[in-house]
Amino acid sequence: MNSFNKVDLLNLREWARRVIDERAYSCIRCGTCRTLLQTHIKSFNFRASCPSGAYTKVDCYHALGKQFAMQGILEGAITWDARLIDMLYKDPLCGLCQENCTYINGILEDDNGEMYVRAYPAPYEMLEAARVLAVEDKVGPHPAQKQFSESIIKNHNPYLEPHARRLDWLKLAEISPVPPSEADVIYFVGCTASYRQREVAVSTVKILRKLGLRFATLGGDEWCCGSPLMRTGQYAAALRTLAHVVEAINKYPAKMVVTSCAGCYRVLSRDCERLGLSLRPEVKHTAVLIHENLGKLSFRKTDLKVTYHDPCHIGRHLYPRRSIYEEPREVLSKLPGVELVEMERIKNYSWCCGSGGGTKSAFPDLAIWAASERIREANAVGAGVLVSTCPFCDLNFLDAVREKNSKMEVLDLTQIVAKALGGD
Amino acid sequence: MSLGFKEQVERVVGSENIIEEPKELEPYSKDMSFVTPRAPVFAVKVRSAEEVKAIVQLANIFRVPITPFSCGQNCQGAHIPTLGGVVLDLSQMKGLEIDELSRNAIIEPGVTFKELAEAAKKYGLRPLYPVTLPAEASVLVTNLERCPLYSWYRYGSELNLLTMEIVLPNGKFIGTGQWAMFNRKYKQSASPETIAYGISRMFLGAQGTFGIATKGAVVLKNIHEANEVVFMTFNKLGDVISAFKQVAKVDVGEEVFAMNSIRFAAQFAGSPSEVKELAKNLPPWIVTVVLRGPRDEVAEVQLPDLKDSAKEIGATLVEDIDGMPGSAKLILNELGLPQGVKKLARVRGAYNFIPTIAVPGDVPGLDEIVAEVASKINNAEVARFLMPADWAARAVYYEVGYFRDPQNTDETDMIKNIFYETSEKLFMSGAFFDRPYGPWAQMVYNRANTYYRTLARIKKIIDPNGIMNPGKLV
Amino acid sequence: MSVPLPTEFVSILEKRLGSENVQKEPSALIHFTRCRESVLRKLGMKVHDIMPDLAVTPTSTDDIKTLIELANTFKVPVIPFGATNVLNTWVVPTRGGVAVDFSKMQALTINRDTMTVTVEPGVLTNELWAAFLKDPELEVWISGGPGQSRVIAQWTFGGIHKTGNVRFGRGYNYIVSVEMVLPDGTLLRTGSSAVPFHKDFWPHGPGPELTYLPVLSHGEYGIVTKLSLKLNYKPAKRDYIMGVFKTKDSLYKALAAFTKIENGRAIRGLTQAPHGIIAPYSSDYFEMQQRLQRAMPRLGFLVVAIEGTERTVKYWLKKSKEVIEKYGGKVVPKEIVDVYNGYLDNISNASIIRSSRIFRKWFLAGRWISGSLHDLEAIQKWEDVLLGLKVPWYRPWYGGLQLYGTQWNHYTFLEYLYAVDFENPESLAVLSVIPAWDNIRWRYNTGMHAEWKQRAAADIFGEYYALCLRVKKEIDPNNLMNPGIVFTTT
């Protein structure tokens, strides 16, 4: 069993050291983590794969630099310093380095279908474990991430917003959920859709209703899923909020939990398992739900030229086999009048929006830069709309559009689908 | 000259190999170039690398300048001593060994193209011939000095000389490439690679100022079944350049070059008196493409490809030149055993040429400069030779030549002035002199002074007593 | 460094380069001292462990000049780094100093007039490749080494040419010029660009050649700040034919036969492709690599890479088939040839790196040897020695004969890579066999033999090595540029 996927919550420091030890010493400095591989590069303009390295233009900010630094920490050859914290956290944890690395180094799977390779650097796993170690050694997370972390604990969301206002979006939806005890589906809204990208939540419930699904939210019981805490190495804190969420969901008879947020989906479908939490209902992302039910929906024509951005948390993060790439594309292809054009870096080689892993709060310049790069890529293929299936990606793209005065429209998949469904 | 130096040298080579008579020293003192003649104090005929080494060691002790001389065909003044001293005549070093399997020849500096061709023929192989130089030129020195070869278009200019043995100015032997490893158990291969590859290569183009090459391995190529010559003729030089590109795009031909009418006539006319009249009847520009290979490949692949490509620029291929029947055969003969400058010089007695390398697109402009300066005489009588100098015709060897009567001092002075004026103007307009012989050295190094200073530093450590062909380059 | 860096040096450097371009923390510096040998540390083995004192990310040639001038003033070593695993002690700090990270020097310029491409030292090989992906007319032949390496580092380290060998030779065969900062701060330009107002298009001269000064000298002669390479026309068509032979003798005879018929065109590459090389390049993932390797014939394939017009390719495919069959070989079916497209098309994703990823306990060591067709008998004897060793090491070995050379200059290049089980010290005895074969081209080595390099270099190269040292001493009187590697002691 892969150590990374079996977190030892009682001995987080030892667990983190073990994962780092397994991974970091497998790094052979091949440099595959720097740019897309030759077989995957489609043009000179969009060749970068590592936001951290490409933004800083300092070589040790690529995965290999972090691997070697963590070797030093394990051996006691070096100690924690501000540079190392910067290296570890100035990184959206997109996992493209691991994707490239996997391509080179291969994966073996054990009988459980879990990824397990002895000689495999797995830089994403190493990096997240390094963040856990930083937190356990009391040098992490990054100081700029402490505020949102405290907000999650206190207000159950990272946006410093009052918990009481979590459901305000419902007023915009003009749709009422049923009580959770009567619902077929629990709609887990997520913090970003609740507080920032409310259109996503509104569009989602519209779709759920069109599908004839009786949905409920968790109401006041919906706390942050813990994704920002998990991705910044604060596993113990994440466990507290996630355990609450799991318990809240499990209380009810619904057989399915649906979310429109890639981050929440990743936590619910993968991290629960890793932390030993057992979520009873099936977890489904709305992209998949819509895809499965396309036959039940009829759409009106919407003339849009769109390109689709694969969020990391439902893409690479669901390695090796659970990534969601095709469903959103097929949904878009089925919408009349919508022309889907593909960017160069897509699916498992998708360029990160730049906001994940705590980057949005700690390094907003990096987040905006990465998003701007993505918008440039969307422009290059002639798209008028950049579509994603993650409200956090959407949020960062919108911030970048504003800051750079771009004409690119940013829409979530749920918004496009809802728009195509028309009014009641 | 120190007392005792000549006596020491005599002990090495024998008195019969020391030349002191002024008449006999003439070949060492001058050539067709405008470089000021100067006689050495004496010349020494050496027969082996050991003798070269011994004399160089003596030269260091006695602080005597040494100038190497191979077969005397350089014609840019490279072997003329600048500061007196002694000339080392290497022309008797005729060691020659053909490696049929590796297709190269291990040669000493006295081996000529003619001799090498003869030896290689038995193995179905041939040497790569120089442009403008005759078959009597030294193979080793021609390659060492990076004189342009007809094969540059096909085989590049980087590695026709693979490895060398060199006597350094301090009298020590080194090898270059794999020959640097003297104590190998196994037979050394003529492979150019070695640590600090640049050190191996810096002897090229050095005009003997960094050391004397006593042996070298040069590439040989196959003698082919089919050797077809085709021509394209043009009125404008710009079209010649386009033709080079078209040939390169379909990658046909082993030799590709162009001459203007006077150059063509001078090279191929039956006698000097025919040249002028013949030139009037020839097309202004003649591009020659020599297709070599298996018979069916030449006929069914190269020729049709070339035809198609030529069509794109409205050019047609001809097998013979109007006004010069049998030109194809003449070309093959020249490429098989060049007469080069020997024949060119016969037109009026002497031939002086300016060898440059240029970007293809710049060549028409450079030619206008030549024409402008040559308007003082008769531009139509100024010879031009052009050749793609690299694959893809990405650079062009552009050579300008002047015929003169060496007995006519006025004419010689006039041509000399035009020669150097043209050189300077060409250089200032982007024509590169990669081999800055004679006065060109100052012209080039005054502008490339960082490069020059670096060379000077290397020269100082390699030749601390300044004995090796001093005053030439560095 | 045994003595700390002068604070004045550091503060001037920060002021002139910008403090954001100077890294002082150990977490950044450890990057320049670790490579795949790291894993040996876990076994308690001694591995090179010296860190630089600083790292810098210069943004221009001027920054590099500034660094070197300051380094000379304060006698601080400077170690220029490429990108991949040359930390097998070719480029490592031996006594501290400043490590140079070129990530901020990424300019790439294409000049269609001179048919050149010029790169700064931060440009990676696969970036150079990508720059010509969509070019309708021109291309640059890419070295088959790791795509993730820096162009300048790889091309001056020799480069690997797989199926471009006979046409394009090694990387340095198509260098047009270099701009380099010598260890004493001199900014040198070579070839036609030595003349300030001339275009950058011709590599030789003026006079003696210095364009190749940085080649195979592991940064000890200076830092290359710009490298120009030749471009070529994209051929209308490319194709491949492969032959499989029962005996080495027949394969080599077939290879030699090609040299007798070549006329310098059409055939771009001619090589014996051993399974250890061809499989990694052609695999989508590691397990596929292993399967491909196991499925390959023991001797690998004779690969002929052909390009040109339609007629040219058709003709030479037919001709190659005749040669292969004449010497008892069998032509490999097209479907199988297509499986190896990664190798054939010079895709550099994985290259040798993947070969080392067998199991964690195996450690890759390599020997690259130049020789000639005459050496084949001697090579066979050496292989017999290796096979006769009674130590466990990974078999079969990966090596194979590859015919290299610009325009068929026919010198051979033999690549022998093998994995050594470092949990079994006896297997390391394999490495000691290598000095017995003294025709070594010094391209690759293992970290454990760093000290051996200098002694062996002096023994084997004699006066040539002495000349290299004299040049080094002249242009680097303070012994600052990558000191203690080959041309100086620590």
Short mmCIF file of N, CA and C in Angstrom, two decimals, chain C residues 217-260:
data_model
loop_
_atom_site.label_atom_id
_atom_site.label_comp_id
_atom_site.label_asym_id
_atom_site.label_seq_id
_atom_site.Cartn_x
_atom_site.Cartn_y
_atom_site.Cartn_z
N SER C 217 35.01 20.57 -22.33
CA SER C 217 35.91 21.10 -21.31
C SER C 217 35.15 21.45 -20.04
N HIS C 218 33.95 20.93 -19.91
CA HIS C 218 33.13 21.00 -18.69
C HIS C 218 33.16 22.34 -17.99
N GLY C 219 33.02 23.39 -18.77
CA GLY C 219 32.93 24.72 -18.17
C GLY C 219 34.21 25.23 -17.57
N GLU C 220 35.30 24.51 -17.72
CA GLU C 220 36.55 24.96 -17.07
C GLU C 220 37.23 26.07 -17.84
N TYR C 221 36.81 26.29 -19.09
CA TYR C 221 37.43 27.35 -19.87
C TYR C 221 36.55 28.59 -19.97
N GLY C 222 35.44 28.59 -19.30
CA GLY C 222 34.61 29.79 -19.33
C GLY C 222 33.14 29.46 -19.43
N ILE C 223 32.33 30.50 -19.42
CA ILE C 223 30.88 30.32 -19.48
C ILE C 223 30.37 30.78 -20.85
N VAL C 224 29.69 29.89 -21.53
CA VAL C 224 29.10 30.26 -22.82
C VAL C 224 27.80 31.00 -22.55
N THR C 225 27.70 32.21 -23.05
CA THR C 225 26.49 33.00 -22.82
C THR C 225 25.56 33.01 -24.03
N LYS C 226 26.09 32.63 -25.18
CA LYS C 226 25.25 32.46 -26.36
C LYS C 226 25.88 31.39 -27.24
N LEU C 227 25.00 30.59 -27.81
CA LEU C 227 25.46 29.56 -28.73
C LEU C 227 24.61 29.64 -29.98
N SER C 228 25.27 29.68 -31.12
CA SER C 228 24.51 29.69 -32.38
C SER C 228 24.68 28.35 -33.08
N LEU C 229 23.58 27.85 -33.60
CA LEU C 229 23.59 26.56 -34.27
C LEU C 229 23.09 26.71 -35.70
N LYS C 230 23.52 25.78 -36.55
CA LYS C 230 23.08 25.82 -37.94
C LYS C 230 21.65 25.31 -38.05
N LEU C 231 20.95 25.84 -39.04
CA LEU C 231 19.63 25.31 -39.37
C LEU C 231 19.70 24.60 -40.72
N ASN C 232 18.71 23.78 -40.96
CA ASN C 232 18.68 23.04 -42.21
C ASN C 232 17.25 23.09 -42.75
N TYR C 233 17.10 22.77 -44.02
CA TYR C 233 15.75 22.70 -44.58
C TYR C 233 15.05 21.44 -44.10
N LYS C 234 13.78 21.58 -43.78
CA LYS C 234 13.01 20.38 -43.41
C LYS C 234 12.85 19.53 -44.66
N PRO C 235 13.16 18.24 -44.58
CA PRO C 235 13.02 17.41 -45.77
C PRO C 235 11.55 17.15 -46.07
N ALA C 236 11.28 16.82 -47.33
CA ALA C 236 9.90 16.54 -47.70
C ALA C 236 9.39 15.28 -47.02
N LYS C 237 10.32 14.35 -46.80
CA LYS C 237 9.88 13.07 -46.24
C LYS C 237 10.99 12.47 -45.38
N ARG C 238 10.55 11.69 -44.38
CA ARG C 238 11.50 10.95 -43.57
C ARG C 238 10.98 9.52 -43.44
N ASP C 239 11.88 8.59 -43.43
CA ASP C 239 11.43 7.21 -43.19
C ASP C 239 12.59 6.43 -42.60
N TYR C 240 12.28 5.22 -42.19
CA TYR C 240 13.29 4.40 -41.53
C TYR C 240 13.18 2.97 -42.02
N ILE C 241 14.31 2.32 -41.99
CA ILE C 241 14.29 0.89 -42.25
C ILE C 241 15.22 0.27 -41.22
N MET C 242 14.81 -0.88 -40.70
CA MET C 242 15.62 -1.53 -39.68
C MET C 242 15.89 -2.97 -40.07
N GLY C 243 17.05 -3.42 -39.73
CA GLY C 243 17.42 -4.80 -40.02
C GLY C 243 17.82 -5.52 -38.75
N VAL C 244 17.51 -6.80 -38.73
CA VAL C 244 17.93 -7.60 -37.58
C VAL C 244 18.86 -8.69 -38.08
N PHE C 245 19.93 -8.91 -37.36
CA PHE C 245 20.97 -9.83 -37.78
C PHE C 245 21.22 -10.89 -36.72
N LYS C 246 21.69 -12.02 -37.20
CA LYS C 246 21.94 -13.11 -36.24
C LYS C 246 23.29 -12.94 -35.56
N THR C 247 24.25 -12.42 -36.29
CA THR C 247 25.58 -12.30 -35.68
C THR C 247 26.07 -10.85 -35.75
N LYS C 248 26.92 -10.54 -34.81
CA LYS C 248 27.50 -9.19 -34.79
C LYS C 248 28.29 -8.95 -36.06
N ASP C 249 29.00 -9.97 -36.47
CA ASP C 249 29.86 -9.86 -37.65
C ASP C 249 29.04 -9.42 -38.87
N SER C 250 27.92 -10.06 -39.07
CA SER C 250 27.11 -9.72 -40.26
C SER C 250 26.53 -8.31 -40.12
N LEU C 251 26.16 -7.94 -38.91
CA LEU C 251 25.62 -6.58 -38.70
C LEU C 251 26.68 -5.55 -39.01
N TYR C 252 27.87 -5.78 -38.52
CA TYR C 252 28.93 -4.79 -38.75
C TYR C 252 29.32 -4.74 -40.21
N LYS C 253 29.25 -5.90 -40.87
CA LYS C 253 29.59 -5.91 -42.30
C LYS C 253 28.55 -5.10 -43.07
N ALA C 254 27.31 -5.26 -42.70
CA ALA C 254 26.26 -4.50 -43.37
C ALA C 254 26.47 -3.01 -43.14
N LEU C 255 26.80 -2.65 -41.91
CA LEU C 255 27.03 -1.25 -41.58
C LEU C 255 28.19 -0.72 -42.42
N ALA C 256 29.26 -1.49 -42.51
CA ALA C 256 30.41 -1.06 -43.29
C ALA C 256 30.04 -0.95 -44.77
N ALA C 257 29.16 -1.83 -45.23
CA ALA C 257 28.77 -1.81 -46.64
C ALA C 257 28.09 -0.49 -47.01
N PHE C 258 27.34 0.04 -46.09
CA PHE C 258 26.70 1.33 -46.37
C PHE C 258 27.73 2.40 -46.61
N THR C 259 28.84 2.31 -45.90
CA THR C 259 29.85 3.36 -46.07
C THR C 259 30.45 3.29 -47.48
N LYS C 260 30.37 2.12 -48.09
CA LYS C 260 30.95 2.00 -49.44
C LYS C 260 30.05 2.57 -50.53
#
